[in-house]
Amino acid sequence: MATWRPDPSFYPSPRMAAKAPKETIAYVAAFDPDRQRPDAIAVVDVDPTSASYSQIVGQVDMPNVGDELHHFGWNACSSCLCPNAPHPHVERRYLVVPGLRSSRLHIIDTKPDPKNPRIIRVIDPAEIAEKANYSRLHTIHCGPEGIYVNALADRDGNAPGGIFLIDHDSFDVLGQWEMDRGPQKLAYDFWWHLGHDTMITSEWGTPETFENGLVPEVLLGSKYGRRLHFWDLNKRKHVQEIDLGEEHQLVFELRPAHDPTKAYGFVGCVISLKDLSASIWTWYRDGNQWAVKKVIEIPAEPADPDLLPPVLKGFKAVAPLVTDIDLSMDDRFLYVSCWGTGDMIQYDVSDPLAPKETGRVRIGGIVSRATHPKASNGALNGGPQMVEISRDGKRVYFTNSLYGAIDPQFYPDGIDGWMVKLDVGDNGGISFDENFFVNWPKGHRPHQVRLEGGDCSSDSYCYP
């Protein structure tokens, strides 16, 4: 919907976005792992002055079952102010919510009442297959010229996965983004450097290798994703591939610098076949090419096999399992979710090639089962997973479920959902907000968090 003035939640630069008003609500994807009831977008009160603080205050249910809501995003954001494709009079109003398993795409209106959003359109898998030739929808980003959606498979569930565009006014599917994909086959996350006309994509696998859980033979055979792909954003053409090496499996979340003058970013690798460690890599420009460097390695922790799930017993150790990362708006702090051990780690990445740990908390974990001051159950399962940061960098929110079919492989007793919040010190350091703990209702597990007005993984900027 057009407005006379630019949406007040759009900011030309990350410096200005960091001065935005505090969020008062969060939207959280919630899914039924048994696929017996509809998934939902829940509305959580995150205003500490509110009587309903740390409670679910609204919810919109999907019209079908079995979607597996995963990642989602806004129809429009600060990239609409970019000079190459300006759309300043579009408003941040609609959540674009894909089903990873169903390949349905839901358009949800958050106005006039943000606590009571409503579905205004559902785009069926058949329409997406016909117009874009893709399925298994994963990540949403609002770009300067439209809504970008990536998919993990083609219409038949095979490689290659890729990206397609949706009009951010009509929500019509426009078609496949790639003009020349080169060697790229597997897909997972995508992000970009608008100031350097570059897109980056990462890799997971095709549906037969994850929809019923991770396949040990595929993992040990180094057949899951291990590469980064760099693209010419304007020409929509693949220009470079970087292989992280056979031992590094499941190259997941991408977090480029917010400052559009900076040509670097971070990617997490879930596991090493060598020693179960997880790692963080920095990509950066090296002359006329892109290069990567492993900058963080998080080791596995020795553990009593009797306390481990079958998939880890033979290793006698807990893998950290870095499954999400997020970067603060000022590009100073990187947050790393260790879903296996239960750690959320904060690193100062002011020097992106030499991070320094500045904070760590533990909650849940395969063995630790660490608790929270407000939790009624003394032993929490699941671990830090989807993480989101407020625009001012003062608050960090995260949930504890990874994916319906993979959760029981590492937490065989099941996962009881929760959502927590951390407070961030001015010069680093993190601690739990002891008054914020959402004990998720049974039957759903929480996944991605989106904050009112935008957050540190929702928007991109064209001005420094």
CSV table of C-alpha atoms in Angstrom, one decimal:
chain,number,residue,atom,x,y,z
A,1,MET,CA,0.0,0.0,0.0
A,2,ALA,CA,1.4,3.4,-1.0
A,3,THR,CA,1.8,6.2,1.5
A,4,TRP,CA,2.4,10.0,1.0
A,5,ARG,CA,5.5,9.9,3.2
A,6,PRO,CA,8.2,7.2,3.5
A,7,ASP,CA,7.4,4.6,6.1
A,8,PRO,CA,8.9,5.9,9.4
A,9,SER,CA,10.5,2.5,10.1
A,10,PHE,CA,12.6,2.9,6.9
A,11,TYR,CA,16.1,4.4,7.5
A,12,PRO,CA,18.6,5.3,4.9
A,13,SER,CA,21.6,4.1,7.0
A,14,PRO,CA,22.2,1.5,9.8
A,15,ARG,CA,23.5,4.4,11.9
A,16,MET,CA,20.0,6.0,11.8
A,17,ALA,CA,18.3,2.6,12.2
A,18,ALA,CA,20.2,2.1,15.5
A,19,LYS,CA,18.3,5.2,16.9
A,20,ALA,CA,14.9,3.8,16.1
A,21,PRO,CA,12.2,3.4,18.8
A,22,LYS,CA,12.3,0.3,21.0
A,23,GLU,CA,10.2,-2.6,19.8
A,24,THR,CA,7.1,-3.4,21.8
A,25,ILE,CA,6.0,-6.7,20.1
A,26,ALA,CA,7.7,-9.6,18.4
A,27,TYR,CA,6.3,-11.9,15.8
A,28,VAL,CA,7.3,-15.5,16.2
A,29,ALA,CA,6.8,-18.4,13.8
A,30,ALA,CA,5.4,-21.4,15.6
A,31,PHE,CA,4.9,-24.9,14.0
A,32,ASP,CA,3.4,-28.2,15.0
A,33,PRO,CA,6.1,-30.9,14.5
A,34,ASP,CA,3.4,-33.6,14.2
A,35,ARG,CA,1.6,-31.7,11.5
A,36,GLN,CA,-1.8,-32.3,13.1
A,37,ARG,CA,-2.8,-28.7,13.8
A,38,PRO,CA,-2.2,-25.5,11.8
A,39,ASP,CA,1.1,-23.6,12.3
A,40,ALA,CA,0.8,-20.0,13.5
A,41,ILE,CA,2.5,-16.6,13.8
A,42,ALA,CA,2.4,-15.7,17.5
A,43,VAL,CA,2.6,-12.1,18.8
A,44,VAL,CA,4.7,-11.7,21.9
A,45,ASP,CA,4.6,-8.7,24.2
A,46,VAL,CA,8.2,-7.4,24.6
A,47,ASP,CA,7.4,-4.1,26.3
A,48,PRO,CA,8.8,-4.3,29.9
A,49,THR,CA,6.3,-1.6,31.0
A,50,SER,CA,3.3,-3.7,29.9
A,51,ALA,CA,1.2,-5.8,32.2
A,52,SER,CA,1.4,-8.6,29.6
A,53,TYR,CA,5.2,-8.5,29.2
A,54,SER,CA,6.7,-11.9,28.2
A,55,GLN,CA,3.3,-13.3,27.2
A,56,ILE,CA,1.7,-14.3,23.9
A,57,VAL,CA,-0.9,-11.6,23.2
A,58,GLY,CA,-2.1,-12.6,19.8
A,59,GLN,CA,-1.9,-15.3,17.1
A,60,VAL,CA,-2.9,-15.9,13.6
A,61,ASP,CA,-3.3,-19.6,12.5
A,62,MET,CA,-2.5,-20.8,9.0
A,63,PRO,CA,-5.5,-22.2,7.0
A,64,ASN,CA,-3.8,-25.6,6.5
A,65,VAL,CA,-1.7,-28.1,8.4
A,66,GLY,CA,1.8,-29.2,7.7
A,67,ASP,CA,3.4,-26.0,6.5
A,68,GLU,CA,6.4,-26.1,8.8
A,69,LEU,CA,6.7,-22.3,9.2
A,70,HIS,CA,10.4,-21.5,9.4
A,71,HIS,CA,11.8,-18.2,8.3
A,72,PHE,CA,9.8,-15.1,7.3
A,73,GLY,CA,10.2,-11.4,6.6
A,74,TRP,CA,8.6,-8.1,5.6
A,75,ASN,CA,7.2,-7.0,2.3
A,76,ALA,CA,9.2,-3.8,2.4
A,77,CYS,CA,12.0,-2.3,4.4
A,78,SER,CA,14.8,0.3,4.4
A,79,SER,CA,16.2,-1.0,1.0
A,80,CYS,CA,13.2,0.8,-0.5
A,81,LEU,CA,15.2,4.0,-0.1
A,82,CYS,CA,18.0,2.8,-2.3
A,83,PRO,CA,18.7,5.2,-5.3
A,84,ASN,CA,18.9,2.4,-7.9
A,85,ALA,CA,15.3,1.3,-7.4
A,86,PRO,CA,13.6,3.7,-5.0
A,87,HIS,CA,10.1,2.8,-3.6
A,88,PRO,CA,10.0,5.2,-0.6
A,89,HIS,CA,6.2,5.2,-0.5
A,90,VAL,CA,5.7,1.5,0.1
A,91,GLU,CA,5.0,0.7,3.8
A,92,ARG,CA,6.3,-2.1,6.0
A,93,ARG,CA,3.0,-3.7,6.7
A,94,TYR,CA,2.8,-7.3,5.5
A,95,LEU,CA,4.6,-10.4,6.8
A,96,VAL,CA,5.6,-12.8,4.1
A,97,VAL,CA,5.5,-16.2,5.6
A,98,PRO,CA,6.5,-19.4,3.7
A,99,GLY,CA,5.9,-23.0,4.6
A,100,LEU,CA,9.2,-24.9,4.3
A,101,ARG,CA,7.5,-28.2,3.9
A,102,SER,CA,4.3,-27.1,2.1
A,103,SER,CA,5.8,-24.5,-0.2
A,104,ARG,CA,2.8,-22.3,0.5
A,105,LEU,CA,3.3,-18.6,0.9
A,106,HIS,CA,1.2,-16.6,3.3
A,107,ILE,CA,0.7,-12.8,3.2
A,108,ILE,CA,-0.2,-11.5,6.6
A,109,ASP,CA,-1.5,-7.9,7.3
A,110,THR,CA,-0.2,-6.5,10.6
A,111,LYS,CA,-2.5,-3.4,10.4
A,112,PRO,CA,-4.7,-1.9,11.7
A,113,ASP,CA,-4.0,-3.9,14.9
A,114,PRO,CA,-0.5,-5.3,15.1
A,115,LYS,CA,-1.4,-7.7,17.9
A,116,ASN,CA,-4.2,-9.2,15.7
A,117,PRO,CA,-2.7,-9.8,12.3
A,118,ARG,CA,-4.8,-11.5,9.6
A,119,ILE,CA,-4.1,-13.5,6.4
A,120,ILE,CA,-5.0,-11.7,3.3
A,121,ARG,CA,-3.6,-14.0,0.7
A,122,VAL,CA,-2.2,-17.5,0.3
A,123,ILE,CA,-0.1,-18.3,-2.8
A,124,ASP,CA,-0.3,-22.0,-3.6
A,125,PRO,CA,2.7,-24.2,-4.4
A,126,ALA,CA,1.3,-24.8,-7.9
A,127,GLU,CA,1.4,-21.1,-8.7
A,128,ILE,CA,5.0,-20.9,-7.5
A,129,ALA,CA,6.0,-24.0,-9.4
A,130,GLU,CA,4.4,-22.7,-12.6
A,131,LYS,CA,5.8,-19.2,-12.5
A,132,ALA,CA,9.2,-19.8,-10.7
A,133,ASN,CA,9.8,-23.6,-11.0
A,134,TYR,CA,10.7,-23.8,-7.2
A,135,SER,CA,9.5,-25.4,-4.0
A,136,ARG,CA,10.5,-25.8,-0.3
A,137,LEU,CA,10.5,-22.0,0.5
A,138,HIS,CA,13.0,-20.9,3.1
A,139,THR,CA,14.1,-17.3,3.4
A,140,ILE,CA,12.5,-13.9,2.7
A,141,HIS,CA,14.3,-10.6,2.1
A,142,CYS,CA,12.8,-7.3,1.1
A,143,GLY,CA,14.9,-5.9,-1.7
A,144,PRO,CA,14.9,-2.5,-3.4
A,145,GLU,CA,12.8,-3.8,-6.3
A,146,GLY,CA,10.7,-6.5,-4.7
A,147,ILE,CA,10.4,-9.4,-2.3
A,148,TYR,CA,13.1,-12.0,-2.7
A,149,VAL,CA,12.3,-15.6,-1.7
A,150,ASN,CA,14.7,-18.5,-1.8
A,151,ALA,CA,13.8,-22.1,-2.2
A,152,LEU,CA,15.7,-25.3,-1.4
A,153,ALA,CA,14.5,-27.3,-4.5
A,154,ASP,CA,13.0,-27.1,-7.9
A,155,ARG,CA,9.3,-27.8,-8.4
A,156,ASP,CA,9.9,-31.6,-8.2
A,157,GLY,CA,11.9,-31.4,-5.0
A,158,ASN,CA,15.3,-31.8,-6.7
A,159,ALA,CA,18.3,-29.6,-7.2
A,160,PRO,CA,18.9,-26.8,-8.1
A,161,GLY,CA,17.3,-24.6,-5.4
A,162,GLY,CA,17.3,-20.9,-6.0
A,163,ILE,CA,15.6,-17.6,-5.7
A,164,PHE,CA,12.5,-15.9,-7.1
A,165,LEU,CA,10.9,-12.5,-6.9
A,166,ILE,CA,7.4,-11.3,-5.8
A,167,ASP,CA,6.0,-7.9,-6.4
A,168,HIS,CA,5.8,-6.1,-3.1
A,169,ASP,CA,2.5,-4.3,-4.0
A,170,SER,CA,0.4,-7.1,-5.7
A,171,PHE,CA,2.3,-10.1,-4.2
A,172,ASP,CA,2.2,-11.7,-7.6
A,173,VAL,CA,5.0,-14.2,-8.3
A,174,LEU,CA,7.3,-12.6,-11.0
A,175,GLY,CA,9.7,-15.5,-11.7
A,176,GLN,CA,13.1,-17.0,-11.2
A,177,TRP,CA,15.9,-14.6,-10.3
A,178,GLU,CA,18.9,-16.4,-11.7
A,179,MET,CA,20.0,-15.7,-15.3
A,180,ASP,CA,23.2,-17.8,-15.1
A,181,ARG,CA,23.6,-20.0,-12.0
A,182,GLY,CA,27.0,-21.5,-13.0
A,183,PRO,CA,27.8,-24.5,-10.8
A,184,GLN,CA,25.4,-23.7,-8.0
A,185,LYS,CA,23.0,-26.6,-7.1
A,186,LEU,CA,22.3,-26.5,-3.4
A,187,ALA,CA,20.6,-23.6,-1.6
A,188,TYR,CA,20.0,-22.4,1.9
A,189,ASP,CA,20.4,-18.8,2.9
A,190,PHE,CA,21.0,-15.6,0.8
A,191,TRP,CA,22.0,-12.0,1.5
A,192,TRP,CA,23.7,-9.2,-0.3
A,193,HIS,CA,26.1,-6.3,-0.3
A,194,LEU,CA,24.0,-3.6,-2.0
A,195,GLY,CA,26.9,-1.2,-2.1
A,196,HIS,CA,29.0,-3.8,-3.9
A,197,ASP,CA,26.4,-5.2,-6.2
A,198,THR,CA,26.9,-8.7,-4.8
A,199,MET,CA,24.7,-11.5,-3.6
A,200,ILE,CA,26.0,-14.4,-1.5
A,201,THR,CA,24.2,-17.7,-1.1
A,202,SER,CA,24.9,-20.7,1.1
A,203,GLU,CA,24.0,-24.5,1.1
A,204,TRP,CA,22.0,-27.1,2.9
A,205,GLY,CA,20.7,-30.0,0.8
A,206,THR,CA,17.7,-31.3,-1.1
A,207,PRO,CA,14.5,-32.3,0.6
A,208,GLU,CA,15.2,-36.0,0.6
A,209,THR,CA,18.2,-35.3,2.8
A,210,PHE,CA,16.5,-33.3,5.5
A,211,GLU,CA,12.6,-33.6,5.5
A,212,ASN,CA,12.8,-36.9,7.5
A,213,GLY,CA,15.9,-35.8,9.4
A,214,LEU,CA,19.6,-35.6,8.7
A,215,VAL,CA,20.8,-38.7,6.9
A,216,PRO,CA,24.1,-40.0,8.5
A,217,GLU,CA,25.4,-41.4,5.2
A,218,VAL,CA,24.9,-38.1,3.5
A,219,LEU,CA,26.6,-36.2,6.4
A,220,LEU,CA,29.6,-38.6,6.7
A,221,GLY,CA,29.9,-38.6,2.9
A,222,SER,CA,30.3,-34.8,2.9
A,223,LYS,CA,27.3,-34.5,0.6
A,224,TYR,CA,25.5,-31.7,2.5
A,225,GLY,CA,26.3,-28.1,1.6
A,226,ARG,CA,29.9,-26.8,2.1
A,227,ARG,CA,30.1,-23.9,-0.4
A,228,LEU,CA,29.5,-20.2,-0.7
A,229,HIS,CA,28.4,-18.7,-4.0
A,230,PHE,CA,29.0,-15.1,-5.0
A,231,TRP,CA,26.7,-13.4,-7.6
A,232,ASP,CA,26.6,-10.3,-9.7
A,233,LEU,CA,23.4,-8.8,-8.1
A,234,ASN,CA,22.5,-6.6,-11.1
A,235,LYS,CA,23.3,-9.2,-13.9
A,236,ARG,CA,21.9,-12.0,-11.8
A,237,LYS,CA,24.9,-14.1,-12.7
A,238,HIS,CA,27.1,-16.5,-10.7
A,239,VAL,CA,30.7,-15.2,-10.5
A,240,GLN,CA,32.5,-17.2,-7.9
A,241,GLU,CA,32.3,-20.4,-5.8
A,242,ILE,CA,34.3,-21.0,-2.6
A,243,ASP,CA,34.5,-24.6,-1.2
A,244,LEU,CA,35.1,-24.6,2.6
A,245,GLY,CA,36.4,-28.2,2.4
A,246,GLU,CA,35.0,-31.7,2.7
A,247,GLU,CA,35.1,-31.8,6.5
A,248,HIS,CA,32.8,-28.7,6.8
A,249,GLN,CA,29.2,-29.5,6.5
A,250,LEU,CA,26.0,-27.5,6.6
A,251,VAL,CA,27.1,-24.0,5.7
A,252,PHE,CA,24.1,-22.0,6.9
A,253,GLU,CA,23.3,-18.5,8.0
A,254,LEU,CA,24.8,-15.5,6.2
A,255,ARG,CA,25.3,-12.1,8.0
A,256,PRO,CA,26.9,-9.3,5.8
A,257,ALA,CA,28.0,-6.1,7.3
A,258,HIS,CA,25.2,-3.6,7.6
A,259,ASP,CA,27.4,-0.7,6.5
A,260,PRO,CA,27.1,-0.8,2.7
A,261,THR,CA,30.7,0.5,2.3
A,262,LYS,CA,32.0,-2.7,3.9
A,263,ALA,CA,32.6,-5.7,1.8
A,264,TYR,CA,32.7,-8.5,4.4
A,265,GLY,CA,30.4,-10.8,6.3
A,266,PHE,CA,30.1,-13.9,8.4
A,267,VAL,CA,28.7,-17.4,7.8
A,268,GLY,CA,28.3,-20.3,10.3
A,269,CYS,CA,29.2,-23.9,9.6
A,270,VAL,CA,27.2,-26.3,11.8
A,271,ILE,CA,29.7,-29.2,12.1
A,272,SER,CA,33.1,-30.5,11.2
A,273,LEU,CA,33.4,-34.2,10.3
A,274,LYS,CA,36.9,-34.1,11.8
A,275,ASP,CA,36.1,-33.3,15.4
A,276,LEU,CA,32.4,-32.2,15.7
A,277,SER,CA,33.5,-28.6,16.1
A,278,ALA,CA,31.5,-25.7,14.7
A,279,SER,CA,33.0,-22.7,13.0
A,280,ILE,CA,32.5,-19.1,11.9
A,281,TRP,CA,34.0,-17.9,8.6
A,282,THR,CA,34.5,-14.3,7.4
A,283,TRP,CA,34.2,-13.6,3.7
A,284,TYR,CA,36.0,-10.5,2.4
A,285,ARG,CA,37.5,-9.0,-0.8
A,286,ASP,CA,41.0,-10.0,-1.7
A,287,GLY,CA,42.0,-8.0,-4.8
A,288,ASN,CA,39.5,-8.7,-7.5
A,289,GLN,CA,38.1,-11.9,-5.9
A,290,TRP,CA,36.2,-12.9,-2.8
A,291,ALA,CA,38.0,-14.9,-0.1
A,292,VAL,CA,37.1,-16.7,3.2
A,293,LYS,CA,38.9,-17.3,6.4
A,294,LYS,CA,37.9,-19.4,9.4
A,295,VAL,CA,37.9,-16.9,12.3
A,296,ILE,CA,36.2,-18.9,15.1
A,297,GLU,CA,36.3,-22.5,16.0
A,298,ILE,CA,34.0,-23.8,18.8
A,299,PRO,CA,35.1,-27.3,20.0
A,300,ALA,CA,32.9,-30.2,21.0
A,301,GLU,CA,32.6,-31.0,24.7
A,302,PRO,CA,33.3,-34.5,26.1
A,303,ALA,CA,30.3,-36.1,27.6
A,304,ASP,CA,29.0,-39.3,29.1
A,305,PRO,CA,27.6,-41.4,26.2
A,306,ASP,CA,24.7,-42.4,28.4
A,307,LEU,CA,23.6,-38.8,28.3
A,308,LEU,CA,23.9,-38.5,24.6
A,309,PRO,CA,21.3,-39.2,21.8
A,310,PRO,CA,22.1,-42.2,19.5
A,311,VAL,CA,23.5,-39.9,16.8
A,312,LEU,CA,26.3,-38.7,19.2
A,313,LYS,CA,26.9,-41.7,21.5
A,314,GLY,CA,29.8,-43.1,19.5
A,315,PHE,CA,31.6,-39.8,19.6
A,316,LYS,CA,31.4,-39.4,23.4
A,317,ALA,CA,31.0,-35.7,22.9
A,318,VAL,CA,28.4,-32.9,22.5
A,319,ALA,CA,28.7,-31.0,19.2
A,320,PRO,CA,28.2,-27.2,19.5
A,321,LEU,CA,25.9,-27.3,16.4
A,322,VAL,CA,26.0,-23.6,15.4
A,323,THR,CA,22.7,-23.2,13.7
A,324,ASP,CA,22.2,-19.5,13.7
A,325,ILE,CA,24.2,-16.2,13.9
A,326,ASP,CA,23.3,-12.6,14.0
A,327,LEU,CA,25.2,-9.3,13.7
A,328,SER,CA,24.4,-6.1,15.6
A,329,MET,CA,23.4,-3.0,13.6
A,330,ASP,CA,26.8,-1.3,14.2
A,331,ASP,CA,28.6,-4.4,13.0
A,332,ARG,CA,30.4,-4.7,16.3
A,333,PHE,CA,28.9,-7.8,18.0
A,334,LEU,CA,28.2,-11.2,16.4
A,335,TYR,CA,25.9,-13.6,18.3
A,336,VAL,CA,26.4,-17.3,17.8
A,337,SER,CA,23.8,-19.9,18.7
A,338,CYS,CA,25.2,-23.3,19.9
A,339,TRP,CA,22.1,-25.4,19.8
A,340,GLY,CA,23.9,-28.5,20.9
A,341,THR,CA,25.8,-27.3,24.0
A,342,GLY,CA,23.3,-24.6,25.0
A,343,ASP,CA,25.6,-21.6,24.7
A,344,MET,CA,24.8,-18.2,23.2
A,345,ILE,CA,28.2,-16.5,22.6
A,346,GLN,CA,28.8,-12.9,21.9
A,347,TYR,CA,31.9,-11.9,20.0
A,348,ASP,CA,33.4,-8.5,19.3
A,349,VAL,CA,34.0,-8.5,15.5
A,350,SER,CA,35.2,-4.9,15.2
A,351,ASP,CA,38.1,-6.6,13.5
A,352,PRO,CA,36.2,-9.1,11.3
A,353,LEU,CA,39.3,-11.3,10.8
A,354,ALA,CA,40.1,-11.5,14.6
A,355,PRO,CA,36.9,-11.8,16.7
A,356,LYS,CA,37.2,-11.8,20.5
A,357,GLU,CA,34.7,-13.4,22.8
A,358,THR,CA,33.0,-10.8,25.1
A,359,GLY,CA,30.0,-12.7,26.6
A,360,ARG,CA,28.4,-16.1,27.0
A,361,VAL,CA,25.3,-17.6,28.6
A,362,ARG,CA,24.0,-21.2,28.7
A,363,ILE,CA,20.5,-22.4,28.6
A,364,GLY,CA,19.1,-25.9,27.7
A,365,GLY,CA,21.6,-28.0,25.8
A,366,ILE,CA,21.7,-31.8,25.0
A,367,VAL,CA,23.6,-32.6,28.3
A,368,SER,CA,23.6,-29.4,30.3
A,369,ARG,CA,19.8,-28.8,30.4
A,370,ALA,CA,20.6,-25.4,32.0
A,371,THR,CA,17.6,-23.5,33.3
A,372,HIS,CA,16.3,-19.9,33.4
A,373,PRO,CA,15.4,-18.0,36.6
A,374,LYS,CA,11.7,-17.7,35.4
A,375,ALA,CA,11.4,-21.3,34.2
A,376,SER,CA,9.1,-23.5,36.2
A,377,ASN,CA,10.9,-26.6,35.0
A,378,GLY,CA,14.4,-26.9,36.3
A,379,ALA,CA,15.8,-28.6,33.3
A,380,LEU,CA,15.2,-27.1,29.9
A,381,ASN,CA,15.6,-28.9,26.6
A,382,GLY,CA,16.4,-27.5,23.2
A,383,GLY,CA,19.1,-24.8,23.0
A,384,PRO,CA,19.7,-21.3,21.6
A,385,GLN,CA,18.6,-21.4,18.0
A,386,MET,CA,17.0,-18.6,16.0
A,387,VAL,CA,18.4,-15.3,17.4
A,388,GLU,CA,17.3,-11.7,16.7
A,389,ILE,CA,18.8,-8.4,17.9
A,390,SER,CA,17.0,-5.1,18.5
A,391,ARG,CA,18.0,-2.3,16.2
A,392,ASP,CA,19.8,-0.4,19.0
A,393,GLY,CA,21.7,-3.6,19.9
A,394,LYS,CA,20.5,-3.6,23.5
A,395,ARG,CA,18.3,-6.6,23.5
A,396,VAL,CA,18.7,-10.1,22.0
A,397,TYR,CA,15.9,-12.6,21.7
A,398,PHE,CA,16.1,-16.3,20.8
A,399,THR,CA,14.0,-19.5,20.7
A,400,ASN,CA,15.0,-23.2,20.9
A,401,SER,CA,13.7,-25.4,18.1
A,402,LEU,CA,15.6,-26.1,14.9
A,403,TYR,CA,13.4,-28.2,12.5
A,404,GLY,CA,10.6,-30.7,13.2
A,405,ALA,CA,12.4,-33.8,11.8
A,406,ILE,CA,15.8,-32.9,13.2
A,407,ASP,CA,14.8,-31.9,16.8
A,408,PRO,CA,14.3,-35.5,17.9
A,409,GLN,CA,17.6,-36.7,16.5
A,410,PHE,CA,19.4,-34.5,19.0
A,411,TYR,CA,16.7,-34.1,21.7
A,412,PRO,CA,15.0,-37.6,21.6
A,413,ASP,CA,12.8,-36.8,24.6
A,414,GLY,CA,11.2,-34.0,22.7
A,415,ILE,CA,11.5,-30.2,22.9
A,416,ASP,CA,9.3,-28.0,25.0
A,417,GLY,CA,9.4,-24.6,23.4
A,418,TRP,CA,10.6,-21.4,25.0
A,419,MET,CA,11.7,-17.9,24.1
A,420,VAL,CA,14.1,-15.8,26.1
A,421,LYS,CA,15.7,-12.3,26.1
A,422,LEU,CA,19.2,-11.1,26.9
A,423,ASP,CA,20.3,-7.6,28.0
A,424,VAL,CA,23.5,-6.3,26.4
A,425,GLY,CA,26.1,-4.2,28.1
A,426,ASP,CA,27.4,-1.0,26.6
A,427,ASN,CA,30.8,-2.5,25.9
A,428,GLY,CA,29.8,-6.1,25.5
A,429,GLY,CA,28.6,-8.7,27.9
A,430,ILE,CA,25.2,-10.4,28.0
A,431,SER,CA,22.9,-11.5,30.8
A,432,PHE,CA,19.4,-13.0,31.0
A,433,ASP,CA,16.4,-10.7,31.5
A,434,GLU,CA,15.1,-12.7,34.5
A,435,ASN,CA,11.6,-11.4,33.9
A,436,PHE,CA,11.3,-12.6,30.3
A,437,PHE,CA,10.7,-16.3,29.7
A,438,VAL,CA,7.9,-17.5,27.3
A,439,ASN,CA,7.0,-21.0,28.1
A,440,TRP,CA,5.6,-22.0,24.7
A,441,PRO,CA,2.2,-23.6,24.6
A,442,LYS,CA,2.2,-27.4,24.0
A,443,GLY,CA,1.6,-28.5,20.4
A,444,HIS,CA,3.8,-25.8,18.8
A,445,ARG,CA,7.5,-25.0,18.8
A,446,PRO,CA,8.8,-21.5,18.2
A,447,HIS,CA,11.3,-20.7,15.5
A,448,GLN,CA,12.2,-17.3,13.9
A,449,VAL,CA,11.6,-14.0,15.6
A,450,ARG,CA,10.8,-10.7,13.8
A,451,LEU,CA,10.7,-7.5,15.7
A,452,GLU,CA,8.2,-4.7,15.3
A,453,GLY,CA,9.5,-2.1,12.9
A,454,GLY,CA,12.5,-4.1,11.8
A,455,ASP,CA,15.6,-5.8,13.4
A,456,CYS,CA,19.2,-6.7,12.6
A,457,SER,CA,18.5,-9.3,10.0
A,458,SER,CA,15.4,-7.8,8.3
A,459,ASP,CA,16.7,-4.7,6.5
A,460,SER,CA,19.6,-3.7,4.3
A,461,TYR,CA,20.9,-0.2,3.6
A,462,CYS,CA,22.4,1.8,0.7
A,463,TYR,CA,23.8,4.7,2.7
A,464,PRO,CA,26.6,4.4,5.3
